[in-house]
Amino acid sequence: MGRPRAFDEDEAVRAAVSLFGGRAYDGVSVDDLVTHLGVHRNSLYKTFGSKRGLYLIALRRHIDDDVRPLAEALTEAPDVAAVLRLVTSADLGLLLLAVVERAPVDEEAAAEVAGALAAVDRAIAGALGIPDDLAAALTAAALGILLRGDPDSVGDALAQLLDHLGRQGRPTWHRSA
Amino acid sequence: MAQVRIDGDDLVVVMEGLDRFWAQKSSLTIPMVNVRGATADPGMAAEPKGIRAPGTHLPGVITAGTFHLDGEKVFWNVKDPSKTVVVELADERYVRLVLQVKDPRATVALIENALS
């Protein structure tokens, strides 16, 4: 019998998404979580089990709230430029940090990240009518542009190039045998 | 200081040296199904400890033994807060273990990897 929880779990998870997405997993201490989430330390452990437990819940929330809607929007993208615009304007901070920081050392985080990226790949493949591996390459390029922080010039240049290649029917559009 | 290892399906915590005396306990064996997670948490040492029974509490020196807080039992064995790991449990006599270990990061990885 412990003291009842006196915090909004939903709000706490949203705050955790923002905190982990801004500072990365290793950059967030339990002290940071207690301060920013407004959760008593013992309640945090009781509710989420561990910092990693909270992180995985936050990552899943980020995927549900930010990545899945992006994938849905991508299914309507008319061309490469629209794909790049949608991906580079999305809030994908926690996903990107998870890819480089947690996925290599945490199988559950890796599975969440892989599933989210696959959903984006499928949406792009369906929208543009291109093979899955080319869609994955386009996703990777778009995320790279997002990381570079220069979506307008780099994204436009890539979109023009890919649209040009697409119009020419170059073999790069097709899956290799 | 405590040694933490996974032995089959159990988490085994062994108190080292005089800590057996301070904590009034030499070891704990917890089925892994009752382990919810582990976190390196140096700030935990600043939290209220509750009432000790049995155990030792010399503020700033050592916290060891069974502590009762809000109707829950927490097991402590910490002298150096910087090396604190919190292990959250379910369906156990203790709701959590607060342990000083040699390498908190490695201990957390050991436990979390066994859980996933």
mmCIF file of C-alpha atoms in Angstrom:
data_model
loop_
_atom_site.group_PDB
_atom_site.id
_atom_site.type_symbol
_atom_site.label_atom_id
_atom_site.label_comp_id
_atom_site.label_asym_id
_atom_site.label_seq_id
_atom_site.Cartn_x
_atom_site.Cartn_y
_atom_site.Cartn_z
ATOM 1 C CA MET A 1 0.000 0.000 0.000
ATOM 2 C CA GLY A 2 1.708 3.161 -1.142
ATOM 3 C CA ARG A 3 0.682 6.745 -1.508
ATOM 4 C CA PRO A 4 -1.654 7.122 -4.513
ATOM 5 C CA ARG A 5 -0.225 8.595 -7.680
ATOM 6 C CA ALA A 6 -0.693 12.328 -7.769
ATOM 7 C CA PHE A 7 0.327 13.096 -11.321
ATOM 8 C CA ASP A 8 -1.071 12.934 -14.823
ATOM 9 C CA GLU A 9 0.674 9.971 -16.419
ATOM 10 C CA ASP A 10 -0.208 11.128 -19.927
ATOM 11 C CA GLU A 11 1.281 14.567 -19.355
ATOM 12 C CA ALA A 12 4.365 13.045 -17.777
ATOM 13 C CA VAL A 13 4.967 10.848 -20.830
ATOM 14 C CA ARG A 14 4.535 13.832 -23.172
ATOM 15 C CA ALA A 15 7.059 15.777 -21.104
ATOM 16 C CA ALA A 16 9.413 12.793 -21.280
ATOM 17 C CA VAL A 17 9.129 12.765 -25.095
ATOM 18 C CA SER A 18 10.232 16.384 -25.144
ATOM 19 C CA LEU A 19 13.025 15.846 -22.629
ATOM 20 C CA PHE A 20 14.491 12.697 -24.218
ATOM 21 C CA GLY A 21 14.012 14.207 -27.687
ATOM 22 C CA GLY A 22 15.967 17.295 -26.717
ATOM 23 C CA ARG A 23 18.771 15.847 -24.615
ATOM 24 C CA ALA A 24 18.998 12.159 -25.557
ATOM 25 C CA TYR A 25 18.693 9.215 -23.176
ATOM 26 C CA ASP A 26 22.062 9.514 -21.512
ATOM 27 C CA GLY A 27 21.680 13.267 -21.158
ATOM 28 C CA VAL A 28 18.607 12.940 -18.961
ATOM 29 C CA SER A 29 19.066 12.007 -15.301
ATOM 30 C CA VAL A 30 16.361 10.841 -12.933
ATOM 31 C CA ASP A 31 16.752 14.236 -11.236
ATOM 32 C CA ASP A 32 15.893 15.863 -14.605
ATOM 33 C CA LEU A 33 12.829 13.635 -14.953
ATOM 34 C CA VAL A 34 11.643 14.401 -11.439
ATOM 35 C CA THR A 35 12.088 18.135 -12.038
ATOM 36 C CA HIS A 36 10.580 18.383 -15.517
ATOM 37 C CA LEU A 37 7.807 15.799 -15.264
ATOM 38 C CA GLY A 38 6.557 16.932 -11.883
ATOM 39 C CA VAL A 39 6.621 13.341 -10.667
ATOM 40 C CA HIS A 40 7.831 12.193 -7.283
ATOM 41 C CA ARG A 41 10.834 9.896 -7.626
ATOM 42 C CA ASN A 42 9.169 6.923 -5.967
ATOM 43 C CA SER A 43 6.031 7.400 -8.109
ATOM 44 C CA LEU A 44 8.200 7.448 -11.207
ATOM 45 C CA TYR A 45 9.727 4.102 -10.295
ATOM 46 C CA LYS A 46 6.387 2.672 -9.243
ATOM 47 C CA THR A 47 4.676 3.699 -12.484
ATOM 48 C CA PHE A 48 7.372 3.124 -15.087
ATOM 49 C CA GLY A 49 9.710 0.632 -13.394
ATOM 50 C CA SER A 50 12.877 2.388 -14.502
ATOM 51 C CA LYS A 51 14.232 5.247 -16.580
ATOM 52 C CA ARG A 52 14.415 2.839 -19.514
ATOM 53 C CA GLY A 53 10.805 1.791 -18.920
ATOM 54 C CA LEU A 54 9.713 5.420 -19.166
ATOM 55 C CA TYR A 55 11.953 5.960 -22.197
ATOM 56 C CA LEU A 56 10.370 3.065 -24.110
ATOM 57 C CA ILE A 57 6.877 4.362 -23.328
ATOM 58 C CA ALA A 58 7.925 7.855 -24.432
ATOM 59 C CA LEU A 59 9.437 6.478 -27.642
ATOM 60 C CA ARG A 60 6.217 4.598 -28.440
ATOM 61 C CA ARG A 61 4.189 7.744 -27.731
ATOM 62 C CA HIS A 62 6.437 9.767 -30.043
ATOM 63 C CA ILE A 63 5.978 7.176 -32.787
ATOM 64 C CA ASP A 64 2.184 7.164 -32.312
ATOM 65 C CA ASP A 65 1.843 10.942 -32.065
ATOM 66 C CA ASP A 66 4.469 12.141 -34.526
ATOM 67 C CA VAL A 67 5.747 9.385 -36.818
ATOM 68 C CA ARG A 68 2.511 7.521 -37.664
ATOM 69 C CA PRO A 69 0.704 10.754 -38.647
ATOM 70 C CA LEU A 70 3.699 11.619 -40.819
ATOM 71 C CA ALA A 71 3.458 8.224 -42.514
ATOM 72 C CA GLU A 72 -0.248 8.808 -43.090
ATOM 73 C CA ALA A 73 0.405 12.219 -44.625
ATOM 74 C CA LEU A 74 3.126 10.723 -46.812
ATOM 75 C CA THR A 75 0.646 8.343 -48.444
ATOM 76 C CA GLU A 76 -0.863 11.431 -50.126
ATOM 77 C CA ALA A 77 2.466 12.929 -51.268
ATOM 78 C CA PRO A 78 2.309 13.665 -55.011
ATOM 79 C CA ASP A 79 6.057 13.848 -55.653
ATOM 80 C CA VAL A 80 9.555 13.668 -54.176
ATOM 81 C CA ALA A 81 9.540 17.340 -53.225
ATOM 82 C CA ALA A 82 6.396 16.847 -51.142
ATOM 83 C CA VAL A 83 7.945 13.794 -49.454
ATOM 84 C CA LEU A 84 11.048 15.734 -48.518
ATOM 85 C CA ARG A 85 9.003 18.687 -47.330
ATOM 86 C CA LEU A 86 6.846 16.509 -45.088
ATOM 87 C CA VAL A 87 9.735 14.560 -43.561
ATOM 88 C CA THR A 88 12.004 17.544 -43.015
ATOM 89 C CA SER A 89 9.258 19.574 -41.369
ATOM 90 C CA ALA A 90 8.205 16.812 -38.967
ATOM 91 C CA ASP A 91 9.201 16.721 -35.296
ATOM 92 C CA LEU A 92 11.373 13.602 -35.297
ATOM 93 C CA GLY A 93 13.926 14.505 -32.639
ATOM 94 C CA LEU A 94 13.379 11.527 -30.362
ATOM 95 C CA LEU A 95 13.250 9.070 -33.271
ATOM 96 C CA LEU A 96 16.545 10.330 -34.699
ATOM 97 C CA LEU A 97 18.278 10.264 -31.326
ATOM 98 C CA ALA A 98 16.896 6.761 -30.717
ATOM 99 C CA VAL A 99 18.347 5.594 -34.041
ATOM 100 C CA VAL A 100 21.876 6.658 -33.152
ATOM 101 C CA GLU A 101 21.870 6.301 -29.375
ATOM 102 C CA ARG A 102 19.567 3.551 -28.148
ATOM 103 C CA ALA A 103 18.836 1.264 -31.108
ATOM 104 C CA PRO A 104 22.429 -0.091 -31.210
ATOM 105 C CA VAL A 105 22.311 -1.110 -27.521
ATOM 106 C CA ASP A 106 18.615 -1.780 -26.835
ATOM 107 C CA GLU A 107 16.741 -4.423 -28.814
ATOM 108 C CA GLU A 108 13.311 -3.114 -27.837
ATOM 109 C CA ALA A 109 14.189 0.426 -28.860
ATOM 110 C CA ALA A 110 15.691 -0.936 -32.094
ATOM 111 C CA ALA A 111 12.457 -2.801 -32.891
ATOM 112 C CA GLU A 112 10.336 0.316 -32.262
ATOM 113 C CA VAL A 113 12.572 2.447 -34.451
ATOM 114 C CA ALA A 114 12.712 -0.139 -37.243
ATOM 115 C CA GLY A 115 8.920 -0.459 -37.239
ATOM 116 C CA ALA A 116 8.452 3.302 -37.407
ATOM 117 C CA LEU A 117 10.915 3.760 -40.259
ATOM 118 C CA ALA A 118 9.385 0.841 -42.159
ATOM 119 C CA ALA A 119 5.970 2.539 -41.924
ATOM 120 C CA VAL A 120 7.464 5.700 -43.412
ATOM 121 C CA ASP A 121 9.176 3.673 -46.154
ATOM 122 C CA ARG A 122 5.928 1.893 -47.055
ATOM 123 C CA ALA A 123 4.017 5.163 -47.196
ATOM 124 C CA ILE A 124 6.564 6.715 -49.555
ATOM 125 C CA ALA A 125 6.730 3.587 -51.734
ATOM 126 C CA GLY A 126 2.948 3.572 -52.055
ATOM 127 C CA ALA A 127 2.610 7.288 -52.718
ATOM 128 C CA LEU A 128 5.312 7.510 -55.389
ATOM 129 C CA GLY A 129 4.890 4.014 -56.803
ATOM 130 C CA ILE A 130 8.518 3.146 -56.265
ATOM 131 C CA PRO A 131 10.180 -0.011 -54.912
ATOM 132 C CA ASP A 132 10.563 -0.409 -51.129
ATOM 133 C CA ASP A 133 14.362 -0.177 -51.194
ATOM 134 C CA LEU A 134 14.256 3.068 -53.157
ATOM 135 C CA ALA A 135 11.661 4.415 -50.717
ATOM 136 C CA ALA A 136 13.979 3.454 -47.836
ATOM 137 C CA ALA A 137 16.817 5.333 -49.532
ATOM 138 C CA LEU A 138 14.573 8.369 -49.936
ATOM 139 C CA THR A 139 13.603 8.183 -46.244
ATOM 140 C CA ALA A 140 17.283 7.993 -45.308
ATOM 141 C CA ALA A 141 18.074 10.988 -47.521
ATOM 142 C CA ALA A 142 15.198 12.991 -46.062
ATOM 143 C CA LEU A 143 16.303 12.214 -42.485
ATOM 144 C CA GLY A 144 19.848 13.168 -43.440
ATOM 145 C CA ILE A 145 18.601 16.487 -44.787
ATOM 146 C CA LEU A 146 16.632 17.014 -41.593
ATOM 147 C CA LEU A 147 19.785 16.368 -39.539
ATOM 148 C CA ARG A 148 21.789 18.721 -41.731
ATOM 149 C CA GLY A 149 19.335 21.450 -40.878
ATOM 150 C CA ASP A 150 19.130 22.846 -44.404
ATOM 151 C CA PRO A 151 15.951 21.330 -45.810
ATOM 152 C CA ASP A 152 15.136 24.056 -48.321
ATOM 153 C CA SER A 153 18.221 24.172 -50.525
ATOM 154 C CA VAL A 154 19.409 20.581 -50.115
ATOM 155 C CA GLY A 155 15.897 19.162 -50.231
ATOM 156 C CA ASP A 156 14.965 21.144 -53.332
ATOM 157 C CA ALA A 157 18.142 20.090 -55.123
ATOM 158 C CA LEU A 158 17.532 16.421 -54.335
ATOM 159 C CA ALA A 159 13.861 16.633 -55.310
ATOM 160 C CA GLN A 160 14.743 18.203 -58.656
ATOM 161 C CA LEU A 161 17.374 15.549 -59.341
ATOM 162 C CA LEU A 162 15.118 12.633 -58.423
ATOM 163 C CA ASP A 163 12.171 14.014 -60.376
ATOM 164 C CA HIS A 164 14.470 14.517 -63.358
ATOM 165 C CA LEU A 165 15.752 10.945 -63.116
ATOM 166 C CA GLY A 166 12.211 9.694 -62.694
ATOM 167 C CA ARG A 167 11.057 11.454 -65.838
ATOM 168 C CA GLN A 168 13.949 9.963 -67.783
ATOM 169 C CA GLY A 169 13.015 6.479 -66.575
ATOM 170 C CA ARG A 170 16.581 5.848 -65.444
ATOM 171 C CA PRO A 171 17.348 2.382 -64.017
ATOM 172 C CA THR A 172 18.021 3.906 -60.585
ATOM 173 C CA TRP A 173 14.267 3.893 -60.024
ATOM 174 C CA HIS A 174 14.070 0.158 -60.371
ATOM 175 C CA ARG A 175 14.955 -2.617 -58.006
ATOM 176 C CA SER A 176 18.148 -4.430 -59.065
ATOM 177 C CA ALA A 177 17.760 -8.016 -60.224
ATOM 178 C CA MET B 1 28.766 -2.238 -1.756
ATOM 179 C CA ALA B 2 26.684 -5.017 -3.300
ATOM 180 C CA GLN B 3 27.506 -7.567 -5.948
ATOM 181 C CA VAL B 4 24.661 -8.103 -8.407
ATOM 182 C CA ARG B 5 24.442 -11.069 -10.747
ATOM 183 C CA ILE B 6 21.879 -13.043 -12.712
ATOM 184 C CA ASP B 7 21.769 -16.660 -11.636
ATOM 185 C CA GLY B 8 19.449 -18.650 -13.882
ATOM 186 C CA ASP B 9 16.023 -17.027 -13.529
ATOM 187 C CA ASP B 10 16.992 -15.083 -10.417
ATOM 188 C CA LEU B 11 18.572 -11.763 -9.593
ATOM 189 C CA VAL B 12 21.068 -12.333 -6.802
ATOM 190 C CA VAL B 13 22.346 -9.482 -4.631
ATOM 191 C CA VAL B 14 25.216 -10.229 -2.270
ATOM 192 C CA MET B 15 26.324 -7.695 0.343
ATOM 193 C CA GLU B 16 30.086 -7.384 0.660
ATOM 194 C CA GLY B 17 32.186 -7.210 3.819
ATOM 195 C CA LEU B 18 30.808 -5.228 6.737
ATOM 196 C CA ASP B 19 27.758 -4.220 4.706
ATOM 197 C CA ARG B 20 26.283 -7.570 5.734
ATOM 198 C CA PHE B 21 26.355 -6.285 9.284
ATOM 199 C CA TRP B 22 25.125 -2.757 8.532
ATOM 200 C CA ALA B 23 22.289 -4.011 6.323
ATOM 201 C CA GLN B 24 21.471 -6.940 8.605
ATOM 202 C CA LYS B 25 21.287 -9.068 5.480
ATOM 203 C CA SER B 26 23.913 -11.017 3.544
ATOM 204 C CA SER B 27 22.062 -11.651 0.305
ATOM 205 C CA LEU B 28 18.783 -11.334 -1.564
ATOM 206 C CA THR B 29 17.428 -13.597 -4.295
ATOM 207 C CA ILE B 30 14.660 -12.179 -6.461
ATOM 208 C CA PRO B 31 12.988 -14.066 -9.347
ATOM 209 C CA MET B 32 13.600 -12.045 -12.525
ATOM 210 C CA VAL B 33 9.861 -12.115 -13.286
ATOM 211 C CA ASN B 34 9.467 -9.862 -10.243
ATOM 212 C CA VAL B 35 12.105 -7.377 -11.409
ATOM 213 C CA ARG B 36 10.585 -4.395 -13.252
ATOM 214 C CA GLY B 37 13.743 -2.487 -14.097
ATOM 215 C CA ALA B 38 16.985 -0.921 -12.964
ATOM 216 C CA THR B 39 18.197 2.673 -13.073
ATOM 217 C CA ALA B 40 21.463 4.378 -12.181
ATOM 218 C CA ASP B 41 20.298 7.166 -9.890
ATOM 219 C CA PRO B 42 22.811 9.146 -7.809
ATOM 220 C CA GLY B 43 20.021 11.529 -6.724
ATOM 221 C CA MET B 44 18.101 8.752 -4.955
ATOM 222 C CA ALA B 45 20.304 9.135 -1.870
ATOM 223 C CA ALA B 46 18.752 12.540 -1.156
ATOM 224 C CA GLU B 47 15.232 11.101 -0.914
ATOM 225 C CA PRO B 48 13.554 10.529 2.467
ATOM 226 C CA LYS B 49 14.396 7.070 3.756
ATOM 227 C CA GLY B 50 11.549 6.475 6.169
ATOM 228 C CA ILE B 51 11.902 4.416 9.321
ATOM 229 C CA ARG B 52 14.630 1.790 9.534
ATOM 230 C CA ALA B 53 13.889 -1.646 10.944
ATOM 231 C CA PRO B 54 16.291 -3.323 11.004
ATOM 232 C CA GLY B 55 19.317 -1.482 9.650
ATOM 233 C CA THR B 56 21.739 1.394 9.931
ATOM 234 C CA HIS B 57 21.324 5.053 8.997
ATOM 235 C CA LEU B 58 24.123 7.543 9.566
ATOM 236 C CA PRO B 59 23.196 10.476 7.297
ATOM 237 C CA GLY B 60 25.970 11.199 4.807
ATOM 238 C CA VAL B 61 27.814 8.035 5.834
ATOM 239 C CA ILE B 62 25.712 4.941 5.271
ATOM 240 C CA THR B 63 22.129 3.879 4.650
ATOM 241 C CA ALA B 64 21.723 0.126 4.942
ATOM 242 C CA GLY B 65 18.922 -2.251 5.780
ATOM 243 C CA THR B 66 15.149 -2.290 5.581
ATOM 244 C CA PHE B 67 13.355 1.069 5.554
ATOM 245 C CA HIS B 68 9.610 1.613 5.809
ATOM 246 C CA LEU B 69 8.168 4.549 3.864
ATOM 247 C CA ASP B 70 4.497 5.198 3.035
ATOM 248 C CA GLY B 71 3.633 1.668 4.055
ATOM 249 C CA GLU B 72 6.240 0.158 1.732
ATOM 250 C CA LYS B 73 9.530 -1.579 2.411
ATOM 251 C CA VAL B 74 12.654 -0.460 0.598
ATOM 252 C CA PHE B 75 16.032 -2.171 0.974
ATOM 253 C CA TRP B 76 19.034 0.196 1.058
ATOM 254 C CA ASN B 77 22.757 -0.469 0.957
ATOM 255 C CA VAL B 78 24.479 2.793 -0.011
ATOM 256 C CA LYS B 79 27.543 4.641 1.217
ATOM 257 C CA ASP B 80 28.617 6.399 -1.998
ATOM 258 C CA PRO B 81 25.508 7.931 -3.671
ATOM 259 C CA SER B 82 27.332 8.355 -7.002
ATOM 260 C CA LYS B 83 27.259 4.574 -7.446
ATOM 261 C CA THR B 84 23.590 4.049 -6.652
ATOM 262 C CA VAL B 85 21.353 1.734 -8.679
ATOM 263 C CA VAL B 86 17.602 1.518 -8.032
ATOM 264 C CA VAL B 87 16.002 -1.865 -8.780
ATOM 265 C CA GLU B 88 12.204 -1.734 -8.923
ATOM 266 C CA LEU B 89 10.369 -4.930 -7.905
ATOM 267 C CA ALA B 90 6.823 -6.290 -8.064
ATOM 268 C CA ASP B 91 5.116 -8.820 -5.784
ATOM 269 C CA GLU B 92 8.103 -8.902 -3.454
ATOM 270 C CA ARG B 93 8.672 -8.109 0.189
ATOM 271 C CA TYR B 94 10.582 -5.011 -0.918
ATOM 272 C CA VAL B 95 9.104 -2.605 -3.472
ATOM 273 C CA ARG B 96 12.620 -1.571 -4.484
ATOM 274 C CA LEU B 97 16.286 -2.111 -3.772
ATOM 275 C CA VAL B 98 18.630 0.860 -3.553
ATOM 276 C CA LEU B 99 22.142 -0.507 -3.927
ATOM 277 C CA GLN B 100 25.664 0.777 -4.214
ATOM 278 C CA VAL B 101 27.485 -1.192 -6.894
ATOM 279 C CA LYS B 102 30.960 -0.986 -8.375
ATOM 280 C CA ASP B 103 29.797 -0.119 -11.906
ATOM 281 C CA PRO B 104 26.221 1.268 -12.031
ATOM 282 C CA ARG B 105 26.094 1.414 -15.825
ATOM 283 C CA ALA B 106 27.171 -2.217 -16.223
ATOM 284 C CA THR B 107 24.762 -3.350 -13.493
ATOM 285 C CA VAL B 108 21.827 -1.556 -15.129
ATOM 286 C CA ALA B 109 22.748 -3.082 -18.511
ATOM 287 C CA LEU B 110 23.000 -6.550 -16.941
ATOM 288 C CA ILE B 111 19.528 -6.322 -15.430
ATOM 289 C CA GLU B 112 17.798 -4.540 -18.313
ATOM 290 C CA ASN B 113 19.257 -6.947 -20.882
ATOM 291 C CA ALA B 114 17.988 -9.876 -18.825
ATOM 292 C CA LEU B 115 14.519 -8.305 -18.867
ATOM 293 C CA SER B 116 14.261 -7.664 -22.605
#
